[in-house]
Each structure stands twice: as C-alpha cells, then as structure tokens.
Amino acid sequence: MADDLEGISVFLAVAEARNFRLAGERLGVTRSAVSQALQRLEDRVGVALVQRTTRSVRLTEAGEVFFEAVRPSLRQVRGAVQTVREMQARPSGLLRITVSSIAESFLSGTLLAGFMQACPEIKLDITIGDDEFDIVEAGFDAGVRLGELIEQDMIAISVSGQQRQCAAASPGYLERRGQPRHPRDLQNHACIGWRPRPDTAPYRWEFTENDRDFDVAVDPVVTTNDMGMMIRMACAGAGITFGMVETFEPYIERGELLPLLEDFCPPFPGFHLYYPRRQRQPLKLRALVDYIRRSGRL
C-alpha cells in the first residue's frame, strides 16, 4: 500500500509537470528516483502510463484515465492524513504563498517576520508574481492579490488598507517635458509601462473622472515586468510611470519622484490573503490567518 501511494504521488507529479526533472524537484528527489518509482507503479498496474522520449513526457491513454481518477482521491487521502497529524500537533510545515509584486504592505517583511517568530516550526515559500492562475492546481496554500482579482469561490481576508494608484515622474523629466494635467495628456509624454509577460500587451493605465472609470492605452518607451526597473527608470528621468502610491512613497518622500494626476486616482479596496474553501483548513494556514487577525490587519 505504501509503495502504491508513493508511486501514485510520483505519477501525479510527472503528469502535472510533464517533466521528470521538474517532478523530482517538486518531490525533493532525483530524476532517477522518479523514473524508478514510476516504472515500479507501471509494473504493478500492468500498463504503460507515461510515454517517454528524449525531449518530452506525455501520458498514454491509460495514463490520462488513471490521472483523472486518482488525482482527487489522493488529495483527499493527503488531506485526511494531514488533518489527523494536526489534531495533536503545533503549526508546522511548509506554507506556500504566491504574492503580487505590488503588495508592498504584505511584502515589507514586518508582518511575516512576526508570524515566523510566533510560529517557528512553519517555513515560508513565497513566490512573487502577477500572473493569474489556479493556486490549488499550482500547489499553493494561499495567495495575496487585490480583492477585485480574486475568484468569488475563495475565502478572502484583508491584509492592507485601501490602495491608490498614481502616475509619477522625476523633477528633471517634468522640467524638460512639463506636467500632464489630464490623463489624455499622457499621449504626448514618454511613458514607462508594465506587462506581466512578453506575450501580453502593456497594462492600460486606469483613472476615474466624475465617477466614471476609464483607461488610457499609453505607448511606453520602456516596457518591463519589474516594478523596480520602472521606478529606477522614472527616477533617472526616462519618463512617467504608473503604480501604487504605497510603492512610490519612499521615492516621493526623498523628492526623487513627484506624484501626478492624483485627482483622477481615487482609493479602492486593497490586498487580500485568499485561499480555497475546505472543510478543514491546514493548521499552518489557520495559524497565519489567526496571526493576521491578532495583528489587526483584518
């Protein structure tokens, strides 16, 4: 039974990653160990589940059927085992969280450092990124995003106050090019834009006027997926950029950046920790939620 569960766990990792090396990294074992465990499972069930080539790994027809059948069952078994272990345990284990790159208040370190001191047996694995995806499928316990981007079937709790965006530029740039008075003036300025991936269009800058929301499709002279790069380019006088006021604040306080178009940028609900609804949440995740509640972030 134990060998079967181990083999099925390895098979699921291979099926999801479609790569022996990546499956091994997820499981914390070598590529060779993955291959051997999968071979033993195939020998026991008497059919090939995976078709291997020098360049790719894909499921056979039997493998596809097996994958769809065992995936939910194994998750239930893992959940049951975890629940039983946690009944007498202290919060422990690896807590995987995906966090938006602009969630400054959460990423500042104060909240998380305090949580780690309160729960020293929990380890954090934090992935910073702005792609939208199914956190359950990707193996995360929770995520931190703006509330408006979170699926309705998730539990979401606030981890920040209201947020606000604005445009910003260096004093030197504004001396050379002047200051935009309305978002439509941005068409006549050098802009530094953001996009999550190379295959996506630059983010459209969002504004509000007379209670009406609208956006401006700027034509950036610089486009990147890194807010730090956007800020550095703006401070160097390359153009106007756009982002969270909270992110810009240290640079505004030092006079390196000046906020722009603030009358067109009202506040909106901030960042939320979100996670799937389960009958019994993992103890490590409940510990984080309880700590956030005690810290007054809710």
Coordinates of N, CA, C and O in Angstrom, one line a residue, residues 102-283:
I102 N 3.3 43.9 -6.2 CA 3.0 45.3 -5.7 C 2.3 45.3 -4.3 O 1.9 46.4 -3.9
A103 N 2.2 44.2 -3.7 CA 1.6 44.1 -2.3 C 2.7 44.5 -1.3 O 3.1 43.8 -0.5
E104 N 3.0 45.8 -1.3 CA 4.1 46.3 -0.5 C 3.9 46.1 1.0 O 4.8 45.7 1.7
S105 N 2.7 46.3 1.5 CA 2.4 46.2 2.9 C 2.6 44.8 3.4 O 3.1 44.6 4.5
F106 N 2.3 43.8 2.6 CA 2.5 42.4 2.9 C 3.9 42.0 2.8 O 4.5 41.2 3.6
L107 N 4.6 42.5 1.7 CA 6.0 42.1 1.4 C 7.0 42.9 2.2 O 8.2 42.6 2.1
S108 N 6.6 43.9 3.0 CA 7.5 44.7 3.7 C 8.4 43.9 4.7 O 9.5 44.3 5.1
G109 N 7.8 42.8 5.1 CA 8.6 41.9 6.0 C 8.1 41.9 7.4 O 8.3 40.9 8.2
T110 N 7.5 43.0 7.9 CA 7.2 43.1 9.3 C 6.2 42.1 9.7 O 6.3 41.4 10.7
L111 N 5.1 42.0 8.9 CA 4.0 41.0 9.3 C 4.6 39.6 9.2 O 4.3 38.8 10.2
L112 N 5.3 39.2 8.2 CA 5.8 37.9 8.0 C 6.8 37.5 9.0 O 6.9 36.4 9.5
A113 N 7.7 38.5 9.3 CA 8.7 38.2 10.4 C 8.1 38.0 11.7 O 8.5 37.1 12.5
G114 N 7.1 38.7 12.1 CA 6.4 38.5 13.3 C 5.7 37.1 13.3 O 5.7 36.4 14.4
F115 N 5.1 36.7 12.2 CA 4.5 35.4 12.1 C 5.5 34.3 12.3 O 5.2 33.3 13.0
M116 N 6.6 34.4 11.7 CA 7.7 33.4 11.8 C 8.2 33.3 13.3 O 8.5 32.2 13.8
Q117 N 8.2 34.4 14.0 CA 8.6 34.3 15.4 C 7.5 33.7 16.3 O 7.8 32.9 17.2
A118 N 6.3 33.9 15.9 CA 5.2 33.3 16.6 C 5.0 31.8 16.3 O 4.6 31.1 17.2
C119 N 5.4 31.4 15.1 CA 5.2 30.0 14.7 C 6.6 29.5 14.1 O 6.7 29.4 12.9
P120 N 7.5 29.3 14.9 CA 8.9 29.0 14.4 C 9.0 27.7 13.7 O 10.0 27.4 13.0
E121 N 8.0 26.8 13.8 CA 8.1 25.5 13.1 C 7.5 25.5 11.7 O 7.5 24.5 11.0
I122 N 7.0 26.7 11.3 CA 6.5 26.9 10.0 C 7.6 27.6 9.1 O 8.2 28.5 9.5
K123 N 7.8 27.0 7.9 CA 8.7 27.6 6.9 C 7.8 28.2 5.8 O 6.8 27.7 5.4
L124 N 8.3 29.4 5.3 CA 7.5 30.1 4.2 C 8.2 29.9 2.9 O 9.5 30.0 2.8
D125 N 7.5 29.6 1.9 CA 7.9 29.6 0.5 C 7.1 30.6 -0.3 O 5.9 30.3 -0.5
I126 N 7.7 31.7 -0.6 CA 6.9 32.8 -1.2 C 7.3 33.1 -2.6 O 8.5 33.3 -2.9
T127 N 6.4 33.0 -3.5 CA 6.6 33.2 -4.9 C 6.0 34.6 -5.3 O 4.8 34.8 -5.1
I128 N 6.8 35.5 -5.8 CA 6.3 36.8 -6.2 C 6.0 36.8 -7.7 O 6.8 36.4 -8.6
G129 N 4.8 37.2 -8.1 CA 4.4 37.2 -9.5 C 3.0 37.8 -9.6 O 2.3 37.9 -8.7
D130 N 2.7 38.1 -10.9 CA 1.4 38.8 -11.2 C 0.5 38.0 -12.1 O -0.5 38.6 -12.5
D131 N 0.9 36.8 -12.5 CA 0.1 36.0 -13.4 C -1.1 35.5 -12.6 O -1.0 35.2 -11.4
E132 N -2.3 35.4 -13.3 CA -3.5 34.9 -12.6 C -3.5 33.4 -13.0 O -3.4 33.0 -14.1
F133 N -3.7 32.6 -11.9 CA -3.8 31.1 -12.1 C -4.5 30.5 -11.0 O -4.8 31.2 -9.9
D134 N -4.8 29.2 -11.1 CA -5.4 28.5 -10.0 C -4.4 28.1 -9.0 O -3.5 27.2 -9.2
I135 N -4.5 28.7 -7.8 CA -3.4 28.4 -6.8 C -3.5 27.0 -6.3 O -2.5 26.4 -5.9
V136 N -4.7 26.4 -6.3 CA -4.8 25.0 -5.9 C -4.0 24.1 -6.9 O -3.2 23.2 -6.5
E137 N -4.3 24.3 -8.1 CA -3.6 23.4 -9.2 C -2.1 23.6 -9.1 O -1.3 22.7 -9.3
A138 N -1.7 24.8 -8.8 CA -0.2 25.1 -8.7 C 0.4 24.7 -7.4 O 1.6 24.8 -7.3
G139 N -0.4 24.2 -6.5 CA 0.2 23.7 -5.2 C 0.5 24.8 -4.2 O 1.2 24.5 -3.2
F140 N -0.2 25.9 -4.2 CA 0.0 26.9 -3.2 C -1.1 26.8 -2.1 O -2.2 26.4 -2.4
D141 N -0.8 27.2 -0.9 CA -1.7 27.2 0.2 C -2.6 28.4 0.1 O -3.8 28.3 0.5
A142 N -2.0 29.5 -0.3 CA -2.8 30.8 -0.3 C -2.1 31.8 -1.3 O -1.0 31.5 -1.8
G143 N -2.8 32.9 -1.5 CA -2.2 33.9 -2.4 C -2.6 35.3 -1.8 O -3.4 35.4 -0.9
V144 N -1.9 36.3 -2.3 CA -2.2 37.7 -1.9 C -2.3 38.5 -3.2 O -1.4 38.6 -4.0
R145 N -3.5 39.0 -3.4 CA -3.8 39.8 -4.6 C -4.8 40.9 -4.2 O -5.3 41.0 -3.1
L146 N -5.0 41.8 -5.2 CA -6.0 42.8 -5.0 C -7.4 42.1 -5.0 O -7.6 41.2 -5.7
G147 N -8.3 42.6 -4.1 CA -9.5 42.0 -3.9 C -10.3 41.8 -5.2 O -11.0 40.7 -5.4
E148 N -10.2 42.7 -6.1 CA -11.0 42.6 -7.3 C -10.6 41.5 -8.3 O -11.3 41.1 -9.2
L149 N -9.4 41.0 -8.1 CA -8.8 39.9 -8.9 C -9.1 38.5 -8.4 O -8.7 37.5 -9.0
I150 N -9.7 38.4 -7.2 CA -9.8 37.1 -6.6 C -11.2 36.4 -6.9 O -12.2 37.1 -6.9
E151 N -11.1 35.1 -7.2 CA -12.3 34.4 -7.6 C -13.3 34.4 -6.5 O -13.0 34.4 -5.3
Q152 N -14.6 34.4 -6.8 CA -15.7 34.5 -5.8 C -15.8 33.3 -4.9 O -16.3 33.4 -3.8
D153 N -15.3 32.2 -5.4 CA -15.4 31.0 -4.5 C -14.3 30.8 -3.5 O -14.2 29.8 -2.8
M154 N -13.4 31.8 -3.4 CA -12.3 31.8 -2.5 C -12.7 32.6 -1.2 O -13.5 33.5 -1.2
I155 N -12.1 32.2 -0.1 CA -12.2 33.0 1.1 C -11.1 34.0 1.1 O -9.9 33.8 0.7
A156 N -11.5 35.3 1.3 CA -10.5 36.4 1.2 C -10.6 37.3 2.4 O -11.7 37.6 2.9
I157 N -9.4 37.6 3.0 CA -9.3 38.5 4.2 C -8.4 39.6 3.9 O -7.3 39.4 3.3
S158 N -8.7 40.8 4.4 CA -7.9 41.9 4.1 C -6.5 41.9 4.8 O -6.5 41.5 6.0
V159 N -5.5 42.3 4.1 CA -4.1 42.4 4.7 C -3.6 43.7 4.4 O -2.4 43.9 4.6
S160 N -4.4 44.7 4.0 CA -3.9 46.1 3.8 C -5.1 47.0 3.9 O -6.2 46.6 3.8
G161 N -4.8 48.3 4.0 CA -5.8 49.3 3.9 C -6.1 49.6 2.5 O -5.7 48.8 1.6
Q162 N -7.0 50.6 2.3 CA -7.3 51.0 0.9 C -6.0 51.3 0.1 O -5.0 51.8 0.7
Q163 N -6.0 51.1 -1.2 CA -4.9 51.4 -2.0 C -5.3 52.5 -3.0 O -6.4 52.8 -3.3
R164 N -4.3 53.1 -3.6 CA -4.5 54.1 -4.6 C -3.3 54.1 -5.6 O -2.2 53.9 -5.2
Q165 N -3.6 54.3 -6.9 CA -2.6 54.4 -7.9 C -2.4 55.8 -8.3 O -3.2 56.7 -8.0
C166 N -1.2 56.1 -8.9 CA -1.0 57.4 -9.5 C 0.1 57.3 -10.5 O 0.9 56.3 -10.5
A167 N 0.2 58.3 -11.3 CA 1.4 58.4 -12.2 C 2.5 59.2 -11.4 O 2.2 59.9 -10.4
A168 N 3.7 59.0 -11.8 CA 4.9 59.6 -11.1 C 6.0 59.8 -12.1 O 6.2 59.0 -13.0
A169 N 6.8 60.9 -11.9 CA 7.9 61.2 -12.7 C 8.9 62.0 -11.9 O 8.6 62.6 -10.8
S170 N 10.2 62.0 -12.4 CA 11.2 62.8 -11.7 C 11.1 64.3 -11.9 O 10.5 64.7 -12.9
P171 N 11.5 65.1 -11.0 CA 11.5 66.6 -11.2 C 12.3 66.9 -12.5 O 11.8 67.8 -13.2
G172 N 13.4 66.2 -12.8 CA 14.1 66.6 -14.0 C 13.3 66.3 -15.3 O 13.3 67.1 -16.2
Y173 N 12.6 65.2 -15.3 CA 11.7 64.9 -16.5 C 10.7 66.0 -16.7 O 10.4 66.5 -17.8
L174 N 10.0 66.4 -15.6 CA 8.9 67.4 -15.6 C 9.4 68.7 -16.0 O 8.7 69.5 -16.7
E175 N 10.7 69.1 -15.6 CA 11.2 70.3 -16.1 C 11.4 70.4 -17.6 O 11.2 71.4 -18.2
R176 N 11.8 69.2 -18.2 CA 12.1 69.1 -19.6 C 10.8 69.1 -20.4 O 10.6 69.7 -21.4
R177 N 9.8 68.3 -19.9 CA 8.6 68.0 -20.7 C 7.3 68.6 -20.2 O 6.3 68.5 -20.9
G178 N 7.3 69.1 -19.0 CA 6.1 69.7 -18.5 C 5.3 68.6 -17.8 O 5.6 67.4 -17.9
Q179 N 4.2 69.1 -17.1 CA 3.4 68.2 -16.3 C 2.1 67.9 -16.9 O 1.4 68.8 -17.3
P180 N 1.7 66.6 -17.1 CA 0.3 66.4 -17.6 C -0.7 66.8 -16.7 O -0.6 66.6 -15.4
R181 N -1.8 67.5 -17.2 CA -2.9 67.9 -16.4 C -4.1 67.0 -16.4 O -4.9 67.0 -15.5
H182 N -4.1 66.2 -17.4 CA -5.3 65.2 -17.6 C -4.7 63.9 -18.1 O -3.7 64.0 -18.9
P183 N -5.3 62.8 -17.8 CA -4.7 61.5 -18.4 C -4.5 61.5 -19.9 O -3.6 60.8 -20.4
R184 N -5.4 62.2 -20.6 CA -5.2 62.2 -22.1 C -3.9 62.9 -22.5 O -3.4 62.6 -23.6
D185 N -3.3 63.7 -21.6 CA -2.1 64.4 -22.0 C -0.9 63.4 -22.0 O 0.2 63.7 -22.5
L186 N -1.1 62.2 -21.4 CA 0.0 61.2 -21.4 C 0.4 60.7 -22.8 O 1.5 60.2 -23.0
Q187 N -0.5 60.9 -23.8 CA -0.2 60.5 -25.1 C 1.0 61.3 -25.7 O 1.6 60.9 -26.6
N188 N 1.2 62.5 -25.1 CA 2.3 63.4 -25.5 C 3.6 63.2 -24.6 O 4.5 64.1 -24.7
H189 N 3.6 62.2 -23.8 CA 4.7 62.0 -22.9 C 5.4 60.7 -23.1 O 4.8 59.7 -23.6
A190 N 6.7 60.6 -22.7 CA 7.4 59.3 -22.6 C 6.9 58.6 -21.4 O 6.9 59.1 -20.3
C191 N 6.4 57.4 -21.6 CA 5.8 56.6 -20.5 C 6.6 55.3 -20.3 O 7.1 54.7 -21.2
I192 N 6.6 54.9 -19.0 CA 7.3 53.6 -18.7 C 6.2 52.7 -18.2 O 5.6 52.9 -17.2
G193 N 6.0 51.6 -19.0 CA 4.8 50.8 -18.7 C 5.2 49.4 -18.2 O 6.4 49.0 -18.1
W194 N 4.1 48.7 -17.8 CA 4.3 47.3 -17.2 C 3.5 46.3 -18.0 O 2.4 46.6 -18.5
R195 N 4.0 45.1 -18.1 CA 3.2 44.0 -18.6 C 3.7 42.7 -17.9 O 4.9 42.6 -17.5
P196 N 2.8 41.8 -17.7 CA 3.2 40.6 -16.9 C 4.2 39.7 -17.6 O 5.0 39.0 -17.0
R197 N 4.0 39.6 -19.0 CA 4.8 38.6 -19.8 C 5.0 39.2 -21.1 O 4.3 40.1 -21.6
P198 N 6.1 38.8 -21.8 CA 6.4 39.3 -23.1 C 5.2 39.2 -24.2 O 5.1 39.9 -25.1
D199 N 4.4 38.2 -24.0 CA 3.3 37.9 -24.9 C 2.0 38.6 -24.6 O 1.0 38.4 -25.2
T200 N 2.0 39.6 -23.7 CA 0.9 40.4 -23.3 C 1.1 41.8 -23.6 O 2.2 42.3 -23.6
A201 N 0.0 42.5 -23.9 CA 0.0 44.0 -24.1 C 0.3 44.7 -22.8 O 0.0 44.3 -21.7
P202 N 0.9 45.9 -22.9 CA 1.2 46.7 -21.7 C -0.1 47.0 -21.0 O -1.2 47.2 -21.6
Y203 N 0.0 47.1 -19.7 CA -1.1 47.4 -18.8 C -1.7 48.8 -19.2 O -0.9 49.8 -19.4
R204 N -3.0 48.9 -19.3 CA -3.7 50.2 -19.6 C -3.9 50.9 -18.3 O -4.4 50.4 -17.3
W205 N -3.4 52.2 -18.2 CA -3.4 53.0 -17.0 C -4.9 53.4 -16.7 O -5.6 53.9 -17.6
E206 N -5.3 53.1 -15.5 CA -6.7 53.3 -15.1 C -6.9 54.6 -14.3 O -6.2 54.8 -13.3
F207 N -8.0 55.3 -14.7 CA -8.3 56.5 -14.0 C -9.8 56.6 -13.8 O -10.6 55.8 -14.3
T208 N -10.2 57.7 -13.0 CA -11.7 57.9 -12.8 C -11.9 59.5 -12.9 O -11.1 60.3 -12.4
E209 N -13.0 59.8 -13.6 CA -13.3 61.2 -13.7 C -14.8 61.3 -13.6 O -15.6 60.6 -14.3
N210 N -15.3 62.2 -12.7 CA -16.8 62.3 -12.5 C -17.4 61.0 -12.2 O -18.5 60.7 -12.8
D211 N -16.8 60.2 -11.4 CA -17.3 58.9 -11.0 C -17.4 57.9 -12.2 O -18.1 56.9 -12.1
R212 N -16.7 58.2 -13.3 CA -16.7 57.3 -14.4 C -15.2 56.8 -14.6 O -14.3 57.5 -14.7
D213 N -15.1 55.4 -14.6 CA -13.8 54.8 -14.8 C -13.5 54.8 -16.3 O -14.3 54.5 -17.1
F214 N -12.2 55.0 -16.6 CA -11.7 54.9 -17.9 C -10.2 54.5 -17.9 O -9.6 54.6 -16.8
D215 N -9.7 54.1 -19.0 CA -8.3 53.8 -19.0 C -7.6 54.4 -20.2 O -8.3 54.8 -21.2
V216 N -6.3 54.5 -20.2 CA -5.5 55.1 -21.2 C -4.5 54.1 -21.7 O -3.7 53.6 -20.9
A217 N -4.5 53.8 -23.0 CA -3.5 52.9 -23.6 C -2.3 53.7 -24.0 O -2.2 54.2 -25.1
V218 N -1.4 53.8 -23.0 CA -0.2 54.6 -23.3 C 0.7 53.7 -24.3 O 0.6 52.5 -24.3
D219 N 1.6 54.4 -25.0 CA 2.6 53.7 -25.8 C 3.9 53.9 -25.2 O 4.7 54.8 -25.4
P220 N 4.3 52.9 -24.3 CA 5.5 53.1 -23.5 C 6.8 53.1 -24.3 O 7.0 52.4 -25.3
V221 N 7.7 54.0 -23.9 CA 9.1 53.9 -24.5 C 9.9 52.9 -23.8 O 10.9 52.4 -24.3
V222 N 9.5 52.5 -22.6 CA 10.1 51.3 -21.9 C 9.0 50.5 -21.3 O 8.0 51.0 -20.7
T223 N 9.0 49.2 -21.6 CA 8.1 48.2 -21.0 C 8.8 47.1 -20.3 O 9.8 46.6 -20.8
T224 N 8.3 46.8 -19.1 CA 9.0 45.8 -18.3 C 8.0 45.1 -17.4 O 6.9 45.5 -17.2
N225 N 8.4 43.9 -16.8 CA 7.5 43.2 -15.9 C 8.0 43.5 -14.5 O 7.6 42.8 -13.5
D226 N 8.9 44.4 -14.3 CA 9.5 44.6 -13.0 C 9.3 46.0 -12.5 O 9.8 47.0 -13.1
M227 N 8.6 46.2 -11.4 CA 8.3 47.5 -10.9 C 9.5 48.2 -10.4 O 9.7 49.4 -10.6
G228 N 10.5 47.5 -9.9 CA 11.8 48.1 -9.5 C 12.4 48.8 -10.7 O 13.0 49.9 -10.6
M229 N 12.4 48.2 -11.9 CA 13.0 48.8 -13.1 C 12.2 50.0 -13.5 O 12.8 51.0 -13.9
M230 N 10.9 49.9 -13.4 CA 10.1 51.1 -13.7 C 10.4 52.3 -12.9 O 10.6 53.4 -13.4
I231 N 10.6 52.0 -11.6 CA 10.9 53.1 -10.7 C 12.3 53.7 -10.9 O 12.5 54.9 -11.0
R232 N 13.3 52.8 -11.2 CA 14.6 53.3 -11.4 C 14.7 54.1 -12.7 O 15.3 55.2 -12.7
M233 N 14.0 53.7 -13.7 CA 14.0 54.5 -15.0 C 13.3 55.8 -14.8 O 13.7 56.8 -15.3
A234 N 12.2 55.8 -14.0 CA 11.5 57.1 -13.7 C 12.4 58.0 -12.9 O 12.5 59.2 -13.2
C235 N 13.0 57.5 -11.9 CA 13.9 58.4 -11.1 C 15.1 58.9 -11.9 O 15.6 60.0 -11.7
A236 N 15.5 58.2 -12.9 CA 16.6 58.6 -13.8 C 16.1 59.6 -14.9 O 16.9 60.1 -15.7
G237 N 14.8 59.9 -14.9 CA 14.3 60.9 -15.8 C 13.9 60.4 -17.2 O 13.7 61.2 -18.1
A238 N 13.7 59.0 -17.3 CA 13.3 58.5 -18.6 C 11.9 58.7 -19.0 O 11.5 58.6 -20.2
G239 N 11.0 59.0 -18.0 CA 9.6 59.2 -18.4 C 8.7 59.1 -17.2 O 9.1 59.1 -16.0
I240 N 7.4 59.0 -17.5 CA 6.4 58.9 -16.4 C 6.0 57.4 -16.3 O 5.8 56.7 -17.3
T241 N 5.9 57.0 -15.0 CA 5.4 55.6 -14.8 C 4.2 55.7 -14.0 O 3.7 56.7 -13.6
F242 N 3.6 54.5 -13.7 CA 2.3 54.4 -13.1 C 2.3 53.2 -12.2 O 2.8 52.1 -12.5
G243 N 1.8 53.4 -10.9 CA 1.7 52.2 -10.0 C 1.1 52.7 -8.7 O 0.5 53.7 -8.6
M244 N 1.3 51.8 -7.7 CA 0.7 52.1 -6.4 C 1.4 53.2 -5.7 O 2.6 53.3 -5.6
V245 N 0.6 54.1 -5.1 CA 1.2 55.2 -4.3 C 2.1 54.6 -3.2 O 3.2 55.2 -2.9
E246 N 1.6 53.5 -2.6 CA 2.4 52.9 -1.5 C 3.8 52.5 -1.9 O 4.8 52.6 -1.2
T247 N 3.9 52.1 -3.2 CA 5.2 51.7 -3.7 C 6.1 52.9 -4.0 O 7.3 52.9 -3.8
F248 N 5.5 54.0 -4.4 CA 6.2 55.2 -4.7 C 6.6 56.0 -3.5 O 7.5 56.9 -3.6
E249 N 5.9 55.8 -2.4 CA 6.1 56.8 -1.3 C 7.5 57.0 -0.8 O 7.9 58.2 -0.6
P250 N 8.4 56.0 -0.7 CA 9.7 56.3 -0.3 C 10.5 57.3 -1.2 O 11.2 58.1 -0.8
Y251 N 10.2 57.1 -2.5 CA 10.8 58.0 -3.5 C 10.2 59.4 -3.6 O 10.9 60.4 -3.8
I252 N 8.9 59.4 -3.3 CA 8.3 60.7 -3.2 C 8.8 61.5 -2.0 O 9.1 62.7 -2.1
E253 N 8.9 60.8 -0.9 CA 9.4 61.5 0.3 C 10.8 62.0 0.2 O 11.2 63.0 0.8
R254 N 11.7 61.3 -0.6 CA 13.0 61.8 -0.9 C 13.1 62.8 -2.0 O 14.2 63.3 -2.3
G255 N 12.0 63.1 -2.6 CA 12.0 64.0 -3.7 C 12.5 63.5 -5.1 O 12.7 64.3 -6.0
E256 N 12.7 62.2 -5.1 CA 13.1 61.6 -6.4 C 12.0 61.5 -7.4 O 12.3 61.4 -8.6
L257 N 10.8 61.4 -6.9 CA 9.6 61.3 -7.8 C 8.6 62.3 -7.3 O 8.5 62.6 -6.1
L258 N 7.7 62.8 -8.2 CA 6.6 63.6 -7.9 C 5.3 62.9 -8.4 O 5.3 62.4 -9.5
P259 N 4.3 62.9 -7.5 CA 3.0 62.2 -7.9 C 2.3 63.1 -8.9 O 2.3 64.3 -8.8
L260 N 1.6 62.5 -9.8 CA 0.9 63.2 -10.9 C -0.5 62.6 -11.0 O -0.8 61.5 -10.7
L261 N -1.4 63.5 -11.5 CA -2.8 63.1 -11.9 C -3.6 62.5 -10.7 O -4.4 61.6 -10.9
E262 N -3.3 62.9 -9.5 CA -3.9 62.3 -8.3 C -5.4 62.6 -8.2 O -6.1 61.8 -7.6
D263 N -5.9 63.6 -8.8 CA -7.3 63.9 -8.8 C -8.1 62.9 -9.6 O -9.3 62.7 -9.4
F264 N -7.4 62.1 -10.4 CA -8.1 61.1 -11.2 C -7.8 59.7 -10.7 O -8.1 58.7 -11.4
C265 N -7.3 59.6 -9.5 CA -6.9 58.3 -8.9 C -7.5 58.1 -7.5 O -6.8 58.3 -6.5
P266 N -8.8 57.8 -7.4 CA -9.4 57.6 -6.1 C -9.0 56.3 -5.4 O -8.5 55.4 -6.1
P267 N -9.2 56.1 -4.1 CA -8.8 54.9 -3.5 C -9.7 53.7 -3.8 O -10.8 54.0 -4.3
F268 N -9.2 52.5 -3.6 CA -10.0 51.3 -3.9 C -9.6 50.2 -2.9 O -8.5 50.3 -2.3
P269 N -10.4 49.2 -2.7 CA -10.1 48.1 -1.8 C -8.7 47.5 -2.1 O -8.3 47.4 -3.2
G270 N -8.0 47.2 -1.0 CA -6.6 46.8 -1.1 C -6.4 45.3 -1.3 O -7.2 44.6 -1.9
F271 N -5.3 44.8 -0.7 CA -4.8 43.5 -0.9 C -5.5 42.5 0.1 O -5.8 42.9 1.2
H272 N -5.7 41.3 -0.4 CA -6.3 40.3 0.4 C -5.5 39.0 0.4 O -5.0 38.6 -0.7
L273 N -5.4 38.3 1.5 CA -5.0 36.9 1.5 C -6.2 36.1 1.2 O -7.2 36.2 1.7
Y274 N -6.0 35.2 0.2 CA -7.1 34.3 -0.2 C -6.7 32.9 -0.3 O -5.5 32.5 -0.5
Y275 N -7.7 32.0 -0.1 CA -7.4 30.6 -0.1 C -8.7 29.8 -0.3 O -9.8 30.4 -0.1
P276 N -8.6 28.6 -0.7 CA -9.8 27.8 -1.1 C -10.6 27.4 0.1 O -10.1 27.2 1.2
R277 N -11.9 27.3 -0.1 CA -12.8 26.8 1.0 C -12.6 25.3 1.1 O -12.7 24.5 0.2
R278 N -12.3 24.9 2.3 CA -12.2 23.5 2.6 C -12.9 23.2 3.9 O -13.1 24.1 4.8
Q279 N -13.3 21.9 4.1 CA -14.0 21.5 5.3 C -13.1 21.7 6.5 O -13.5 22.1 7.6
R280 N -11.8 21.5 6.3 CA -10.8 21.7 7.4 C -9.5 22.3 6.8 O -8.9 21.6 6.0
Q281 N -9.2 23.5 7.2 CA -8.0 24.1 6.7 C -6.8 23.6 7.3 O -6.8 23.2 8.5
P282 N -5.6 23.5 6.6 CA -4.4 23.1 7.2 C -4.0 24.0 8.4 O -4.3 25.2 8.4
L283 N -3.5 23.4 9.4 CA -3.2 24.1 10.6 C -2.2 25.2 10.4 O -2.3 26.3 11.0

